[in-house]
Amino acid sequence: MELLSFTLLILGLFQLVSAQQNTDPNEVAALRTLINYWNLGSKINLTIDPCNQNASWTSEDSNPRVACDCSSNICHITHLKIYALDIKGEIPKELFELKELMDLNLGQNVLNGSIPAEIGQLSKMQYLSLGINNLTGAVPPELGNLTQLNSLSFSSNNFFGPLPKELGNLTSLQQLYIDSSGVSGAIPEEFANLKSLQILWASDNRLTGKLPEYFGTFTEFRDMRLQGTSLEGPIPSSFSALTKLEDLRIGDLRGEASSLDFLDSQTSLSTLSLRNCRLSGQIPERIGKFTNLKYLDLSFNKLTGQIPTSFRGFSSLQFLYLGNNSLSGELPEDMITPELIALDVSFNPLSGNLPTQFAKTKSINVVGTSINANGLQDNKVSGMLNCIQGKTKCKNKGSSTSFSIKCGGTAQKSASGIEFDDDSEALGAAALYTSRDEQWAVSNAGNFISNPKGNRYVAMTDSQITDTLESELYKTSRISPSSLRYYGLDLKNGKYSVELHFAEIEMEDSSSWKGLGRRLFDVYIQGEKVLEDFNIQKEAGGSKKALVKTFEANVTNTIMEIHFFWAGKGTCCIPYQSTYGPLVSAIHASQVSEAADASSSGKRVGRIAGIVIGAVAGVVILSSVFYLWWKKDPQGHMRIFTDSPRKPLK
């Protein structure tokens, strides 16, 4: 009896060991090759079977992770995760021996080369993530063979060429992340088959053509982001059927004007950003009934009429951006609720008084309006507003020939003797600050929506900045998620040299995935675009390297405006969430000659060797009776005039 029991025990142990070691030998060999190629031998020790249930790499939290299906006589590898471990090299062909793979996550590494066509052999794949790598080439049409895919990500790579029409075969797809991937051209008509899509991130690509009408049939949509592309409006009326939307971000549209008529029953919306979309018409009253809405950005459009009275008591709203439109009338009473964190209505012909509740708002910006701002705590802010709007003369009007600002930092004297003013005042999500001597001002509009660390509008580093004798000048910078403007005030009219100092101090040069980020933004001086898709890191030859750009600008009315603008381009989340938007370290402007005659002043503002600057086209509109004029270019930006109106440039 004892012998029988011992024999059964031995047999049981033998069966257990056999079951744990019974992985398909072809898959074991393929996995061993991958582990060796990506130098992961210290993390996955394949002296034991990869499907051993007691192995350290089998749990869902493991990284790297290998998980298997052992329901039949032989185990198959179904899950492979090698996430953010900086694996290098190409995708080896041995990967495609793992034909039972259902979940493959190679995100946040530095893989290069193309995606092999053999990936189409992994027909059981449900979750595929190749995002944040250095992959190149065309997106392979063979991805269309993976018809069981629920989620596909190849965002933040360097692909080129169009999206393959074969992706339209992925009718089970619920999530598609292709932002900053490098793809271009029209969105294929075959994408109309993707009726199950809930999430689409496609921002920062060279997509062209009209916004697809068929997107309105994707009634499961919860999150759609299409910013910084070359897509054209109008926003289709069919979008009114997208009643499950929680997050909608469309921006930087070209072509025809759009309206807000499609917003009908999207009461689930929490975030709505339609910034720089060529919107026209009025803001519908029904938006004020979207009781889940926390973030609303309709800035840089052509909206007219009054702010809806339904915005009174808009209790869910925390951030409201309506700047750079043609809105008129007064701010509705009770519009500023205790929940409202930031309000920007700048550069609109609005009038009247600030609501009595404005003090409850942490950030408010009414520059470029005719709103009575005398109640603001900082009297200098009110004075600057009145000065820009022409209500009062600027103090000692036209008495200065220069201004210098240490953006985001404390006062500093350069080796050449330039005194850079302190600009360390904390700015909010809609803010305006004037210097102590009222020689300059700075305004910010925008909020880093996805930043888990909270709002931040200054970047800092302790690292040494190279290519300069002024390293300290570049260790702090102002940053903005949307629109950052500096104003030189009380300037003598004439021609000025404008030095803009930059150093990329947030994005890295490392060989890690953390070095794959791209920051792109535009710069306007006196309303003319002087830098487009400007990449500090690329032009300086690396991060933490100083770069100075010099331009010429004409001042004809004692005021200079320098506008740093994010047009939806660049990566969003490398090396961490919300790493994007304009960044500037310092500004120095000085007069080089006195004002020319009136016939020649103001015709050209920015020049830099080797750069051809496009003319700015648009329409000049009268925003107030106090000589405040704006000129819109095709993207909806504004140019301030405080001298006599002129005809729009063509």
Short mmCIF file of N, CA and C in Angstrom, two decimals, residues 255-361:
data_model
loop_
_atom_site.label_atom_id
_atom_site.label_comp_id
_atom_site.label_asym_id
_atom_site.label_seq_id
_atom_site.Cartn_x
_atom_site.Cartn_y
_atom_site.Cartn_z
N GLY A 255 -9.50 75.04 -44.55
CA GLY A 255 -10.65 74.96 -45.45
C GLY A 255 -11.86 75.72 -44.98
N GLU A 256 -13.02 75.13 -45.19
CA GLU A 256 -14.29 75.80 -44.93
C GLU A 256 -14.52 76.04 -43.43
N ALA A 257 -15.33 77.05 -43.17
CA ALA A 257 -15.70 77.35 -41.79
C ALA A 257 -16.63 76.27 -41.25
N SER A 258 -16.63 76.13 -39.94
CA SER A 258 -17.50 75.18 -39.26
C SER A 258 -18.43 75.93 -38.32
N SER A 259 -19.49 75.27 -37.91
CA SER A 259 -20.38 75.83 -36.89
C SER A 259 -20.46 74.86 -35.74
N LEU A 260 -21.12 75.28 -34.68
CA LEU A 260 -21.33 74.42 -33.52
C LEU A 260 -22.69 73.74 -33.54
N ASP A 261 -23.33 73.74 -34.70
CA ASP A 261 -24.67 73.16 -34.79
C ASP A 261 -24.68 71.67 -34.50
N PHE A 262 -23.54 70.99 -34.72
CA PHE A 262 -23.52 69.54 -34.50
C PHE A 262 -23.61 69.20 -33.01
N LEU A 263 -23.32 70.16 -32.14
CA LEU A 263 -23.42 69.91 -30.71
C LEU A 263 -24.89 69.94 -30.31
N ASP A 264 -25.42 68.78 -30.03
CA ASP A 264 -26.84 68.68 -29.77
C ASP A 264 -27.13 67.95 -28.46
N SER A 265 -26.77 66.68 -28.42
CA SER A 265 -27.11 65.86 -27.25
C SER A 265 -25.87 65.21 -26.64
N GLN A 266 -24.73 65.87 -26.76
CA GLN A 266 -23.48 65.30 -26.23
C GLN A 266 -23.35 65.62 -24.74
N THR A 267 -24.32 65.19 -23.99
CA THR A 267 -24.38 65.55 -22.57
C THR A 267 -23.37 64.77 -21.73
N SER A 268 -22.68 63.79 -22.33
CA SER A 268 -21.65 63.05 -21.60
C SER A 268 -20.29 63.73 -21.67
N LEU A 269 -20.19 64.78 -22.48
CA LEU A 269 -18.90 65.45 -22.66
C LEU A 269 -18.35 65.99 -21.35
N SER A 270 -17.09 65.66 -21.10
CA SER A 270 -16.36 66.24 -19.99
C SER A 270 -15.32 67.24 -20.49
N THR A 271 -14.70 66.92 -21.64
CA THR A 271 -13.71 67.79 -22.27
C THR A 271 -14.13 68.08 -23.70
N LEU A 272 -14.24 69.36 -24.05
CA LEU A 272 -14.58 69.78 -25.41
C LEU A 272 -13.61 70.87 -25.82
N SER A 273 -12.73 70.55 -26.76
CA SER A 273 -11.78 71.52 -27.28
C SER A 273 -11.91 71.59 -28.79
N LEU A 274 -12.37 72.73 -29.29
CA LEU A 274 -12.49 72.98 -30.73
C LEU A 274 -11.69 74.23 -31.06
N ARG A 275 -10.49 74.25 -30.62
CA ARG A 275 -9.60 75.40 -30.73
C ARG A 275 -9.08 75.53 -32.16
N ASN A 276 -9.13 76.75 -32.69
CA ASN A 276 -8.54 77.05 -33.99
C ASN A 276 -9.14 76.17 -35.09
N CYS A 277 -10.47 76.11 -35.12
CA CYS A 277 -11.20 75.26 -36.08
C CYS A 277 -11.97 76.07 -37.12
N ARG A 278 -11.75 77.38 -37.19
CA ARG A 278 -12.50 78.23 -38.10
C ARG A 278 -14.00 78.18 -37.82
N LEU A 279 -14.34 78.12 -36.55
CA LEU A 279 -15.74 78.13 -36.15
C LEU A 279 -16.34 79.52 -36.37
N SER A 280 -17.55 79.56 -36.86
CA SER A 280 -18.25 80.82 -37.03
C SER A 280 -19.66 80.68 -36.46
N GLY A 281 -20.37 81.79 -36.43
CA GLY A 281 -21.71 81.76 -35.86
C GLY A 281 -21.68 81.95 -34.36
N GLN A 282 -22.79 81.63 -33.73
CA GLN A 282 -22.93 81.87 -32.30
C GLN A 282 -22.74 80.58 -31.50
N ILE A 283 -22.45 80.76 -30.22
CA ILE A 283 -22.34 79.63 -29.32
C ILE A 283 -23.75 79.21 -28.92
N PRO A 284 -24.13 77.96 -29.18
CA PRO A 284 -25.51 77.55 -28.87
C PRO A 284 -25.79 77.57 -27.36
N GLU A 285 -26.99 77.98 -27.02
CA GLU A 285 -27.41 78.01 -25.62
C GLU A 285 -27.34 76.62 -25.00
N ARG A 286 -27.58 75.57 -25.80
CA ARG A 286 -27.68 74.24 -25.23
C ARG A 286 -26.37 73.74 -24.63
N ILE A 287 -25.21 74.33 -25.03
CA ILE A 287 -23.95 73.88 -24.44
C ILE A 287 -23.96 74.10 -22.94
N GLY A 288 -24.64 75.14 -22.50
CA GLY A 288 -24.74 75.41 -21.07
C GLY A 288 -25.52 74.36 -20.31
N LYS A 289 -26.14 73.44 -21.04
CA LYS A 289 -26.90 72.36 -20.41
C LYS A 289 -26.11 71.06 -20.35
N PHE A 290 -24.85 71.08 -20.82
CA PHE A 290 -24.00 69.89 -20.77
C PHE A 290 -23.43 69.79 -19.36
N THR A 291 -24.13 69.10 -18.51
CA THR A 291 -23.86 69.18 -17.07
C THR A 291 -22.61 68.43 -16.64
N ASN A 292 -21.99 67.67 -17.53
CA ASN A 292 -20.74 66.99 -17.19
C ASN A 292 -19.50 67.74 -17.68
N LEU A 293 -19.71 68.84 -18.39
CA LEU A 293 -18.61 69.53 -19.05
C LEU A 293 -17.74 70.27 -18.03
N LYS A 294 -16.45 69.91 -18.03
CA LYS A 294 -15.50 70.54 -17.12
C LYS A 294 -14.51 71.45 -17.86
N TYR A 295 -14.22 71.12 -19.12
CA TYR A 295 -13.21 71.86 -19.88
C TYR A 295 -13.80 72.23 -21.23
N LEU A 296 -13.86 73.53 -21.52
CA LEU A 296 -14.41 74.01 -22.78
C LEU A 296 -13.45 75.03 -23.39
N ASP A 297 -12.96 74.73 -24.58
CA ASP A 297 -12.03 75.62 -25.28
C ASP A 297 -12.56 75.85 -26.69
N LEU A 298 -13.02 77.06 -26.94
CA LEU A 298 -13.49 77.49 -28.26
C LEU A 298 -12.65 78.65 -28.76
N SER A 299 -11.43 78.78 -28.30
CA SER A 299 -10.59 79.94 -28.61
C SER A 299 -10.05 79.88 -30.03
N PHE A 300 -9.59 81.03 -30.51
CA PHE A 300 -8.98 81.18 -31.83
C PHE A 300 -9.92 80.74 -32.94
N ASN A 301 -11.13 81.29 -32.90
CA ASN A 301 -12.12 81.04 -33.94
C ASN A 301 -12.73 82.35 -34.39
N LYS A 302 -13.89 82.29 -35.02
CA LYS A 302 -14.57 83.49 -35.52
C LYS A 302 -15.99 83.57 -34.98
N LEU A 303 -16.16 83.14 -33.75
CA LEU A 303 -17.49 83.11 -33.14
C LEU A 303 -17.98 84.52 -32.86
N THR A 304 -19.26 84.73 -33.04
CA THR A 304 -19.86 86.04 -32.87
C THR A 304 -21.01 85.95 -31.86
N GLY A 305 -21.63 87.09 -31.65
CA GLY A 305 -22.77 87.12 -30.74
C GLY A 305 -22.34 87.18 -29.29
N GLN A 306 -23.28 86.94 -28.41
CA GLN A 306 -23.01 87.05 -26.99
C GLN A 306 -22.71 85.68 -26.38
N ILE A 307 -22.05 85.70 -25.23
CA ILE A 307 -21.86 84.47 -24.47
C ILE A 307 -23.24 84.03 -23.98
N PRO A 308 -23.61 82.76 -24.19
CA PRO A 308 -24.97 82.33 -23.85
C PRO A 308 -25.34 82.59 -22.40
N THR A 309 -26.58 83.00 -22.20
CA THR A 309 -27.06 83.20 -20.83
C THR A 309 -27.13 81.88 -20.08
N SER A 310 -27.15 80.75 -20.82
CA SER A 310 -27.18 79.44 -20.17
C SER A 310 -25.89 79.15 -19.42
N PHE A 311 -24.85 79.97 -19.66
CA PHE A 311 -23.59 79.79 -18.94
C PHE A 311 -23.69 80.31 -17.51
N ARG A 312 -24.80 80.95 -17.18
CA ARG A 312 -25.01 81.36 -15.80
C ARG A 312 -25.18 80.12 -14.93
N GLY A 313 -24.43 80.07 -13.85
CA GLY A 313 -24.54 78.92 -12.96
C GLY A 313 -24.08 77.62 -13.58
N PHE A 314 -23.13 77.68 -14.53
CA PHE A 314 -22.60 76.49 -15.21
C PHE A 314 -21.73 75.74 -14.19
N SER A 315 -22.36 74.97 -13.33
CA SER A 315 -21.71 74.50 -12.10
C SER A 315 -20.62 73.46 -12.34
N SER A 316 -20.66 72.74 -13.46
CA SER A 316 -19.64 71.71 -13.68
C SER A 316 -18.37 72.29 -14.28
N LEU A 317 -18.45 73.46 -14.92
CA LEU A 317 -17.35 73.98 -15.71
C LEU A 317 -16.21 74.47 -14.81
N GLN A 318 -14.97 74.01 -15.15
CA GLN A 318 -13.79 74.41 -14.40
C GLN A 318 -12.85 75.28 -15.22
N PHE A 319 -12.79 75.05 -16.54
CA PHE A 319 -11.89 75.81 -17.41
C PHE A 319 -12.68 76.26 -18.63
N LEU A 320 -12.68 77.57 -18.90
CA LEU A 320 -13.43 78.14 -20.02
C LEU A 320 -12.52 79.07 -20.81
N TYR A 321 -12.31 78.71 -22.10
CA TYR A 321 -11.45 79.49 -22.99
C TYR A 321 -12.25 79.93 -24.20
N LEU A 322 -12.48 81.24 -24.27
CA LEU A 322 -13.24 81.83 -25.38
C LEU A 322 -12.43 82.92 -26.07
N GLY A 323 -11.15 83.02 -25.79
CA GLY A 323 -10.32 84.10 -26.32
C GLY A 323 -10.17 84.07 -27.82
N ASN A 324 -9.83 85.24 -28.38
CA ASN A 324 -9.56 85.38 -29.80
C ASN A 324 -10.73 84.97 -30.67
N ASN A 325 -11.88 85.58 -30.38
CA ASN A 325 -13.07 85.46 -31.20
C ASN A 325 -13.62 86.86 -31.46
N SER A 326 -14.88 86.93 -31.84
CA SER A 326 -15.54 88.23 -32.05
C SER A 326 -16.80 88.30 -31.20
N LEU A 327 -16.72 87.78 -30.00
CA LEU A 327 -17.86 87.79 -29.08
C LEU A 327 -18.07 89.20 -28.53
N SER A 328 -19.33 89.56 -28.38
CA SER A 328 -19.66 90.92 -27.96
C SER A 328 -20.61 90.87 -26.76
N GLY A 329 -21.01 92.04 -26.31
CA GLY A 329 -21.91 92.12 -25.17
C GLY A 329 -21.15 92.04 -23.86
N GLU A 330 -21.85 91.64 -22.82
CA GLU A 330 -21.27 91.57 -21.49
C GLU A 330 -21.20 90.12 -21.01
N LEU A 331 -20.34 89.90 -20.03
CA LEU A 331 -20.29 88.58 -19.41
C LEU A 331 -21.58 88.37 -18.62
N PRO A 332 -22.20 87.22 -18.79
CA PRO A 332 -23.45 86.97 -18.06
C PRO A 332 -23.25 87.00 -16.54
N GLU A 333 -24.20 87.53 -15.85
CA GLU A 333 -24.17 87.48 -14.39
C GLU A 333 -24.17 86.01 -13.95
N ASP A 334 -23.53 85.75 -12.85
CA ASP A 334 -23.45 84.41 -12.27
C ASP A 334 -22.70 83.43 -13.17
N MET A 335 -21.95 83.96 -14.15
CA MET A 335 -21.18 83.08 -15.02
C MET A 335 -20.00 82.48 -14.27
N ILE A 336 -19.42 83.23 -13.36
CA ILE A 336 -18.26 82.75 -12.63
C ILE A 336 -18.74 82.08 -11.36
N THR A 337 -18.70 80.75 -11.38
CA THR A 337 -19.16 79.96 -10.25
C THR A 337 -17.97 79.58 -9.37
N PRO A 338 -18.23 79.10 -8.17
CA PRO A 338 -17.11 78.66 -7.31
C PRO A 338 -16.27 77.55 -7.93
N GLU A 339 -16.86 76.78 -8.85
CA GLU A 339 -16.13 75.67 -9.46
C GLU A 339 -15.19 76.14 -10.56
N LEU A 340 -15.41 77.33 -11.10
CA LEU A 340 -14.62 77.82 -12.23
C LEU A 340 -13.21 78.17 -11.77
N ILE A 341 -12.22 77.50 -12.36
CA ILE A 341 -10.82 77.71 -12.00
C ILE A 341 -10.19 78.76 -12.91
N ALA A 342 -10.52 78.75 -14.19
CA ALA A 342 -9.88 79.65 -15.14
C ALA A 342 -10.89 80.15 -16.16
N LEU A 343 -10.79 81.45 -16.47
CA LEU A 343 -11.65 82.08 -17.48
C LEU A 343 -10.79 82.95 -18.37
N ASP A 344 -10.82 82.68 -19.67
CA ASP A 344 -10.11 83.51 -20.64
C ASP A 344 -11.10 83.98 -21.70
N VAL A 345 -11.35 85.28 -21.72
CA VAL A 345 -12.20 85.88 -22.76
C VAL A 345 -11.42 86.96 -23.51
N SER A 346 -10.09 86.87 -23.48
CA SER A 346 -9.23 87.90 -24.07
C SER A 346 -9.48 88.06 -25.56
N PHE A 347 -9.18 89.26 -26.05
CA PHE A 347 -9.27 89.57 -27.47
C PHE A 347 -10.64 89.27 -28.06
N ASN A 348 -11.63 89.85 -27.44
CA ASN A 348 -13.01 89.88 -27.91
C ASN A 348 -13.54 91.28 -27.66
N PRO A 349 -14.45 91.78 -28.49
CA PRO A 349 -15.04 93.11 -28.24
C PRO A 349 -16.12 93.05 -27.16
N LEU A 350 -15.78 92.45 -26.03
CA LEU A 350 -16.69 92.39 -24.90
C LEU A 350 -16.61 93.69 -24.10
N SER A 351 -17.67 93.97 -23.37
CA SER A 351 -17.73 95.22 -22.62
C SER A 351 -18.38 94.96 -21.26
N GLY A 352 -18.68 96.03 -20.56
CA GLY A 352 -19.33 95.91 -19.26
C GLY A 352 -18.34 95.72 -18.14
N ASN A 353 -18.84 95.24 -17.02
CA ASN A 353 -18.03 95.04 -15.84
C ASN A 353 -17.79 93.56 -15.60
N LEU A 354 -16.74 93.29 -14.85
CA LEU A 354 -16.53 91.92 -14.41
C LEU A 354 -17.64 91.53 -13.44
N PRO A 355 -18.14 90.31 -13.55
CA PRO A 355 -19.13 89.87 -12.56
C PRO A 355 -18.57 89.99 -11.15
N THR A 356 -19.44 90.23 -10.21
CA THR A 356 -19.00 90.45 -8.83
C THR A 356 -18.32 89.21 -8.25
N GLN A 357 -18.56 88.05 -8.83
CA GLN A 357 -17.97 86.83 -8.29
C GLN A 357 -16.56 86.55 -8.82
N PHE A 358 -15.99 87.49 -9.60
CA PHE A 358 -14.73 87.20 -10.28
C PHE A 358 -13.61 86.86 -9.30
N ALA A 359 -13.68 87.39 -8.08
CA ALA A 359 -12.62 87.16 -7.10
C ALA A 359 -12.51 85.69 -6.73
N LYS A 360 -13.57 84.92 -6.96
CA LYS A 360 -13.54 83.49 -6.63
C LYS A 360 -12.76 82.69 -7.67
N THR A 361 -12.49 83.31 -8.80
CA THR A 361 -11.81 82.61 -9.88
C THR A 361 -10.30 82.75 -9.70
#
